[in-house]
Short mmCIF file of N, CA and C in Angstrom, two decimals:
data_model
loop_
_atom_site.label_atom_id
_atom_site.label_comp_id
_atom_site.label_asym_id
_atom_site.label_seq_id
_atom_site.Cartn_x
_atom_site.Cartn_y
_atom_site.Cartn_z
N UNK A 24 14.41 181.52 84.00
CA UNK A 24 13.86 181.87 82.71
C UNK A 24 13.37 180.59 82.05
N UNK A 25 12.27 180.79 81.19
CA UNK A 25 11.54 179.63 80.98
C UNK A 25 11.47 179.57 79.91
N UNK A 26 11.35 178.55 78.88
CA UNK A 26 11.35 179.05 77.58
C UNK A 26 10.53 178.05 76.89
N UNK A 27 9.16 178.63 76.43
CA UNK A 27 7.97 177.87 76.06
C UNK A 27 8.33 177.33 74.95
N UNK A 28 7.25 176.28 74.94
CA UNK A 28 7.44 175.64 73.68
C UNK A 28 7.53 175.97 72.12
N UNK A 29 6.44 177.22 72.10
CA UNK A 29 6.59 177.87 70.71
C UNK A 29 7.55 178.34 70.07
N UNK A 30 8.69 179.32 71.82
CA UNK A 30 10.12 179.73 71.39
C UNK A 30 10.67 178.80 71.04
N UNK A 31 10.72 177.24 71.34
CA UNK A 31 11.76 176.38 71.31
C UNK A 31 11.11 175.84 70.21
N UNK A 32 10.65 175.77 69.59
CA UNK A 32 10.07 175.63 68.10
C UNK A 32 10.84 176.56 67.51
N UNK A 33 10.57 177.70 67.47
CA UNK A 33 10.77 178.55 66.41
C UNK A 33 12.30 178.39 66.38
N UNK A 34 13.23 178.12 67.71
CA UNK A 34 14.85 177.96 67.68
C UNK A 34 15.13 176.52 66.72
N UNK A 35 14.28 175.74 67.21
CA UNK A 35 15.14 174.55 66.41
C UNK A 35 14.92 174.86 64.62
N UNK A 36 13.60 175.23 64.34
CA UNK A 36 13.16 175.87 62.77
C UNK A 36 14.35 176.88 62.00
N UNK A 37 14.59 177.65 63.41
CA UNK A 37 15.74 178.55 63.13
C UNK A 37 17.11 177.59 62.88
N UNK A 38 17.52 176.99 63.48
CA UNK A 38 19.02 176.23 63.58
C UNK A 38 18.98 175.16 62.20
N UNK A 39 17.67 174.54 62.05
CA UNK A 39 17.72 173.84 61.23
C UNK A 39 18.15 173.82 59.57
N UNK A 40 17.09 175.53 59.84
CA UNK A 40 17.23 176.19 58.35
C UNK A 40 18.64 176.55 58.45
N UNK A 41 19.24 177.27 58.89
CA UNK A 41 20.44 177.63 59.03
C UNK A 41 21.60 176.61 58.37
N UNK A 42 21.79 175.48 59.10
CA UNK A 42 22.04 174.24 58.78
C UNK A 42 22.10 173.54 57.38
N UNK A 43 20.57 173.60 56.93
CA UNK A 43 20.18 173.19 55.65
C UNK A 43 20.71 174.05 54.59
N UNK A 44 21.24 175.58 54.90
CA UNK A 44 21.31 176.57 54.36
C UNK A 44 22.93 176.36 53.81
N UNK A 45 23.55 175.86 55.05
CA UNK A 45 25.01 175.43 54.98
C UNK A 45 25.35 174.27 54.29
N UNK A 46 24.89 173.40 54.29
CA UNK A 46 24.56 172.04 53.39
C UNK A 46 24.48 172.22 52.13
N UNK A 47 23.59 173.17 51.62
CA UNK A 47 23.37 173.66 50.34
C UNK A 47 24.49 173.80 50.06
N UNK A 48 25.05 175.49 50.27
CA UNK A 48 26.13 175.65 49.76
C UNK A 48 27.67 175.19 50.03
N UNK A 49 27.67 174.04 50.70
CA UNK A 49 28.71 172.74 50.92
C UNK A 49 28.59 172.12 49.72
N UNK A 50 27.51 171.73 49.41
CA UNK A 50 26.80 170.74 48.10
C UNK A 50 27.30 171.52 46.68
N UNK A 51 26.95 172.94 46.56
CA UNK A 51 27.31 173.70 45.27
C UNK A 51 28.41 173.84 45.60
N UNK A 52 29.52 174.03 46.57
CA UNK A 52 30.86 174.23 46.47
C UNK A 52 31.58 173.44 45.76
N UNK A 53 31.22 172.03 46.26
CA UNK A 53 32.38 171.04 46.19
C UNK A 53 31.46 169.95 45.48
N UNK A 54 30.47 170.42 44.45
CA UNK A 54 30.09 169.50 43.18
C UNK A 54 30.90 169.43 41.97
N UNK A 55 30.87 168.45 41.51
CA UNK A 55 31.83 167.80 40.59
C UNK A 55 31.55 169.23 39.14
N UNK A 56 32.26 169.53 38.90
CA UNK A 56 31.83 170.45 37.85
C UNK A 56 31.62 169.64 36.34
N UNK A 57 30.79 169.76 35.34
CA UNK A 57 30.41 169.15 33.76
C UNK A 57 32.10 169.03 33.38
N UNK A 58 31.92 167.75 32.96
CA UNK A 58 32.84 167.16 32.20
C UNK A 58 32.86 167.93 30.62
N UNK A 59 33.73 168.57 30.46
CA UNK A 59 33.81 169.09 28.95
C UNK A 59 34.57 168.55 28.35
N UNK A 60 35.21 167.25 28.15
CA UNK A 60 36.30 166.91 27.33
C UNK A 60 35.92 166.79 26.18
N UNK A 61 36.85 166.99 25.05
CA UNK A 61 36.34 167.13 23.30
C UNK A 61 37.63 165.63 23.48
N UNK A 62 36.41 164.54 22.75
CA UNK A 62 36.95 163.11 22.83
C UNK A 62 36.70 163.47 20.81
N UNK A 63 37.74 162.42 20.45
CA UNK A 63 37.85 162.49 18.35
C UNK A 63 38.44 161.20 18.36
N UNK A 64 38.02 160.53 17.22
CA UNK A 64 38.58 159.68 16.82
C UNK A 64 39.01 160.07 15.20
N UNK A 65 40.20 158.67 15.22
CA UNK A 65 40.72 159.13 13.77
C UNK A 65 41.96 158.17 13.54
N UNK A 66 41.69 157.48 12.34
CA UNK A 66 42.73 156.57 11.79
C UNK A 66 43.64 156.86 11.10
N UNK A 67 44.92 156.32 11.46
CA UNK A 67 45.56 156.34 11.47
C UNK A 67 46.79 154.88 11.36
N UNK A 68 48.38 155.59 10.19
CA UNK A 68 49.15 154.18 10.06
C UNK A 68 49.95 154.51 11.30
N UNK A 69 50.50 153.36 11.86
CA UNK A 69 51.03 153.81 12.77
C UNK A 69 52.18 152.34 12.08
N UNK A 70 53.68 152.27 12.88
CA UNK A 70 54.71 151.79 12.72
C UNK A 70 54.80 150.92 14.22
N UNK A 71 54.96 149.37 13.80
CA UNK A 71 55.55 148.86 15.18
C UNK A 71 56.95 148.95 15.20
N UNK A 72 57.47 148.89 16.28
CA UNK A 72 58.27 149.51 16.90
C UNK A 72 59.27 148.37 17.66
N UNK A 73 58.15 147.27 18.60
CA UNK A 73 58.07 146.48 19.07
C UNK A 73 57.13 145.47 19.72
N UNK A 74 57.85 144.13 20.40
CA UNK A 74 56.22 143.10 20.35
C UNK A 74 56.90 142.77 21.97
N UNK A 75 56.03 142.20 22.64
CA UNK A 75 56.26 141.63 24.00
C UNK A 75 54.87 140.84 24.63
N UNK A 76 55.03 140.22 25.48
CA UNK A 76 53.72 139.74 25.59
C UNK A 76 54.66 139.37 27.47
N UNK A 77 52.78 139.43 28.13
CA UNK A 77 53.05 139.45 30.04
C UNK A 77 51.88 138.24 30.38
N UNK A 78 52.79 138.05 31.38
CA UNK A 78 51.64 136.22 31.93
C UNK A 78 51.09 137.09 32.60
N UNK A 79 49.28 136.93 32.88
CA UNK A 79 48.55 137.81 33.67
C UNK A 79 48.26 136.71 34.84
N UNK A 80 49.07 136.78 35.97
CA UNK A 80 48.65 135.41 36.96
C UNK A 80 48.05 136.07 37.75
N UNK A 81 47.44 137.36 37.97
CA UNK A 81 46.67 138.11 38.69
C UNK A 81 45.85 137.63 39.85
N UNK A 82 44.99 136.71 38.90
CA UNK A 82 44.32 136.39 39.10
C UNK A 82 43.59 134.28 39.38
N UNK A 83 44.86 134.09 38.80
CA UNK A 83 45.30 132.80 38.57
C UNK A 83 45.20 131.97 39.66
N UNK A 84 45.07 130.42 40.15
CA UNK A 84 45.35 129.72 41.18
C UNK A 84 46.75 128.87 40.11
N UNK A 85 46.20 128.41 39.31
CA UNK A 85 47.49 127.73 38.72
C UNK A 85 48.04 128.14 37.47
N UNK A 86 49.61 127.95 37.04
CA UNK A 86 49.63 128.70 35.76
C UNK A 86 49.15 128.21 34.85
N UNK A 87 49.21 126.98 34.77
CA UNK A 87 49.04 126.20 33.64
C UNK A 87 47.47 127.42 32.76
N UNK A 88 46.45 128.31 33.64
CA UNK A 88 45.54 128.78 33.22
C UNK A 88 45.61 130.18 33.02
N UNK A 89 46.46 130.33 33.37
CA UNK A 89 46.94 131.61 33.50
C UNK A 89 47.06 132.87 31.88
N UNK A 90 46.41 133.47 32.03
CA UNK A 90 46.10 134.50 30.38
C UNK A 90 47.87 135.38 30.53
N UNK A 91 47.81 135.10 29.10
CA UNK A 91 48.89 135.76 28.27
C UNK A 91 48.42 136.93 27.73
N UNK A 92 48.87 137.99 28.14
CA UNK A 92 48.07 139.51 27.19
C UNK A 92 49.50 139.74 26.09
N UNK A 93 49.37 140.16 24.87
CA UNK A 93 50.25 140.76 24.05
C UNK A 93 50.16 142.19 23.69
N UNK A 94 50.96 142.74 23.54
CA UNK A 94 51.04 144.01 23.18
C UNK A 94 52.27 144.11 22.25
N UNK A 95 51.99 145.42 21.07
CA UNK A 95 52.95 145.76 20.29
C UNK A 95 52.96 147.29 20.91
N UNK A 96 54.27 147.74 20.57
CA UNK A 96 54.81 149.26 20.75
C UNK A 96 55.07 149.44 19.70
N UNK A 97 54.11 151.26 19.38
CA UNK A 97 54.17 151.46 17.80
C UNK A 97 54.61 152.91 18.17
N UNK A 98 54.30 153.96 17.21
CA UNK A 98 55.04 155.09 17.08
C UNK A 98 54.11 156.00 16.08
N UNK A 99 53.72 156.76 16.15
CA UNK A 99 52.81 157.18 15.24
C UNK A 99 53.41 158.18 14.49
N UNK A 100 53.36 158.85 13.38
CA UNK A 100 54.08 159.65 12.13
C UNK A 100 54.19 161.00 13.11
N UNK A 101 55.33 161.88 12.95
CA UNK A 101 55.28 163.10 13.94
C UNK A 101 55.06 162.99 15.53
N UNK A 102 55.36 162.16 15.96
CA UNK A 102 55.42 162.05 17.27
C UNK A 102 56.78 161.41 17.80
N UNK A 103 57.16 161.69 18.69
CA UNK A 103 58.07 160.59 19.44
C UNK A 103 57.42 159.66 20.67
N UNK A 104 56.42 160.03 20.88
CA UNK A 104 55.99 159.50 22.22
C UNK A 104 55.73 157.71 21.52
N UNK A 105 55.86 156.55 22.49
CA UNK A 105 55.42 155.25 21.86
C UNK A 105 54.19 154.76 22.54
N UNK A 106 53.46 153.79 21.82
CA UNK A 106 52.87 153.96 22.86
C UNK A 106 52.04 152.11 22.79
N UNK A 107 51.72 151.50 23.60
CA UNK A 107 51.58 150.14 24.04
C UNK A 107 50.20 149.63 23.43
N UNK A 108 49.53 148.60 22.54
CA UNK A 108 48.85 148.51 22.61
C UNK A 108 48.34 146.97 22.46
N UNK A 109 47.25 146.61 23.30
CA UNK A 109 47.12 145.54 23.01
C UNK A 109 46.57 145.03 22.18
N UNK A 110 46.99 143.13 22.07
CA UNK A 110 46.62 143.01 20.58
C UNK A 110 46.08 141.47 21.20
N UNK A 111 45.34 140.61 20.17
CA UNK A 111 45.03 139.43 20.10
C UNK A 111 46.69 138.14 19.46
N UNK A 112 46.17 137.26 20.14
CA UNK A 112 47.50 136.30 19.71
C UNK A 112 47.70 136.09 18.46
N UNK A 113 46.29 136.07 17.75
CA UNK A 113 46.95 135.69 16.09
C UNK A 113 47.26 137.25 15.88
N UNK A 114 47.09 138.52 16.35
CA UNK A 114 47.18 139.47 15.51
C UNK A 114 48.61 139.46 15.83
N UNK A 115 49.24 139.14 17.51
CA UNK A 115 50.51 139.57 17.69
C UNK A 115 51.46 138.21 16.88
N UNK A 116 51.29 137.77 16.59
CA UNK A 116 51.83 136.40 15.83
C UNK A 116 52.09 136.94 14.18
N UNK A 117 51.05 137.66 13.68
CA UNK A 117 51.11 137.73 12.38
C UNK A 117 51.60 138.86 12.14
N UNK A 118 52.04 140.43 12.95
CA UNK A 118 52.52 141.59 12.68
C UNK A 118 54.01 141.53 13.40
N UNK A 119 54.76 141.82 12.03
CA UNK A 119 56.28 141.96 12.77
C UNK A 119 56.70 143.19 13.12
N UNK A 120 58.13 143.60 13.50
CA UNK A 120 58.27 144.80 13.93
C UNK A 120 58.77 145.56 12.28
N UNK A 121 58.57 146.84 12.70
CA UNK A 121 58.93 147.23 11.65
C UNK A 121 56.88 147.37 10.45
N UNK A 122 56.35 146.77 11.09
CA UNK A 122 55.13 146.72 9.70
C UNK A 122 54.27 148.35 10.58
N UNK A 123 53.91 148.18 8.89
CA UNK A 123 52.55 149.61 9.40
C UNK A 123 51.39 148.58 9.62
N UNK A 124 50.56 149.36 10.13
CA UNK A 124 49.36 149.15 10.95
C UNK A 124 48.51 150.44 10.85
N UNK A 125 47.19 149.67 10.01
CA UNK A 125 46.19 150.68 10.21
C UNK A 125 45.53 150.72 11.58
N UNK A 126 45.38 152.05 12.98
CA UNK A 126 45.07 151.73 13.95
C UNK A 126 43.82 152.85 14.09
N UNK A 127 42.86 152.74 15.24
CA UNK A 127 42.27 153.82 15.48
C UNK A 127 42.66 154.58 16.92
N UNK A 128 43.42 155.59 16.42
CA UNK A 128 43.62 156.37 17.73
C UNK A 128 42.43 157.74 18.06
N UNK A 129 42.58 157.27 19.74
CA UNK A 129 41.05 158.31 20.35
C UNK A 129 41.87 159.57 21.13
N UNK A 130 41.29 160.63 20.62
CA UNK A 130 42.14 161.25 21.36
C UNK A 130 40.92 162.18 22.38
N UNK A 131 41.38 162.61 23.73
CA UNK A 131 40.96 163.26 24.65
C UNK A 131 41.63 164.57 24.77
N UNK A 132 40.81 165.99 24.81
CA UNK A 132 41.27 167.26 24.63
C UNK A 132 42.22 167.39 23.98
N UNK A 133 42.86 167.21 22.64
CA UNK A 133 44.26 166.86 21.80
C UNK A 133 45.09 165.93 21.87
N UNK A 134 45.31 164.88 22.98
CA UNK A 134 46.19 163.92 23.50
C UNK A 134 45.74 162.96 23.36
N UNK A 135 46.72 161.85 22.98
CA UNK A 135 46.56 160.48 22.77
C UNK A 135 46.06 160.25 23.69
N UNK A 136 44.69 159.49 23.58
CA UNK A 136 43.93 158.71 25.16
C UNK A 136 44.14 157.31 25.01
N UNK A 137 43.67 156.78 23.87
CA UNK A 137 43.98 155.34 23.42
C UNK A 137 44.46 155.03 22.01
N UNK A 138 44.67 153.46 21.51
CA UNK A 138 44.52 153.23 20.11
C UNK A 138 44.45 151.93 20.27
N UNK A 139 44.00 151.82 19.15
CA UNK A 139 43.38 150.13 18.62
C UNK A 139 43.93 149.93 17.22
N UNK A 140 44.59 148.57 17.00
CA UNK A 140 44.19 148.09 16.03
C UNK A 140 43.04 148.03 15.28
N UNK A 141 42.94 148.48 13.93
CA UNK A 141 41.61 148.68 13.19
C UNK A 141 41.14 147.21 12.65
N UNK A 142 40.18 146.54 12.74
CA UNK A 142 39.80 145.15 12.33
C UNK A 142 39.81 145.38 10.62
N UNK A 143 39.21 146.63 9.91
CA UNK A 143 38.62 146.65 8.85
C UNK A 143 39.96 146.37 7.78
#
């Protein structure tokens, strides 16, 4: 049995589409679906709690260069959760424990995502 060239055209046209057909809906299956998160911001006093500061030698060859990050742990009104945030050296130098702090916390679908110290 012999199978001319036109048949063997029309098979690979056939297999290909087929193929391409499967690809497609591989592609719409397992695409990332739209990000809907409802992101808010909103200021807020928040209470430190506590101060600590970490040598970042990460990245370091010697310490002597080595970055110091600071962070205070605050507490926000109606919550128990605490939560870490970083700060600059004069800011962690000049806020004791125990002070309020105007901060901006971001929140993602209702939940604390981040917070900042407010500059203003």
């Amino acid at each position: 049995m012999k199978i001319e060239k036109e048949e063997l055209g029309e098979k690979m046209y056939d297999a290909f589409m087929f193929l391409a057909i499967i690809a497609l809906i591989a592609c719409l299956c397992f695409a990332d679906k739209p990000h809907t998160d409802t992101i808010t911001e909103k200021r807020e006093t928040v209470t430190v709690q506590d101060k600590f500061s970490e040598l970042d030698t990460s990245e370091m060859v010697l310490i002597q260069f080595a970055d110091t990050e600071y962070y205070l742990t605050v507490s926000r009104k109606n919550d128990t959760d605490l939560h870490d945030v970083e700060v600059s050296k004069r800011q962690y130098h000049s806020i004791g424990k125990g002070s309020k702090v105007k901060c901006i916390v971001t929140y993602r679908n209702g939940k604390v995502d981040d917070i900042e110290i407010d500059e203003d």
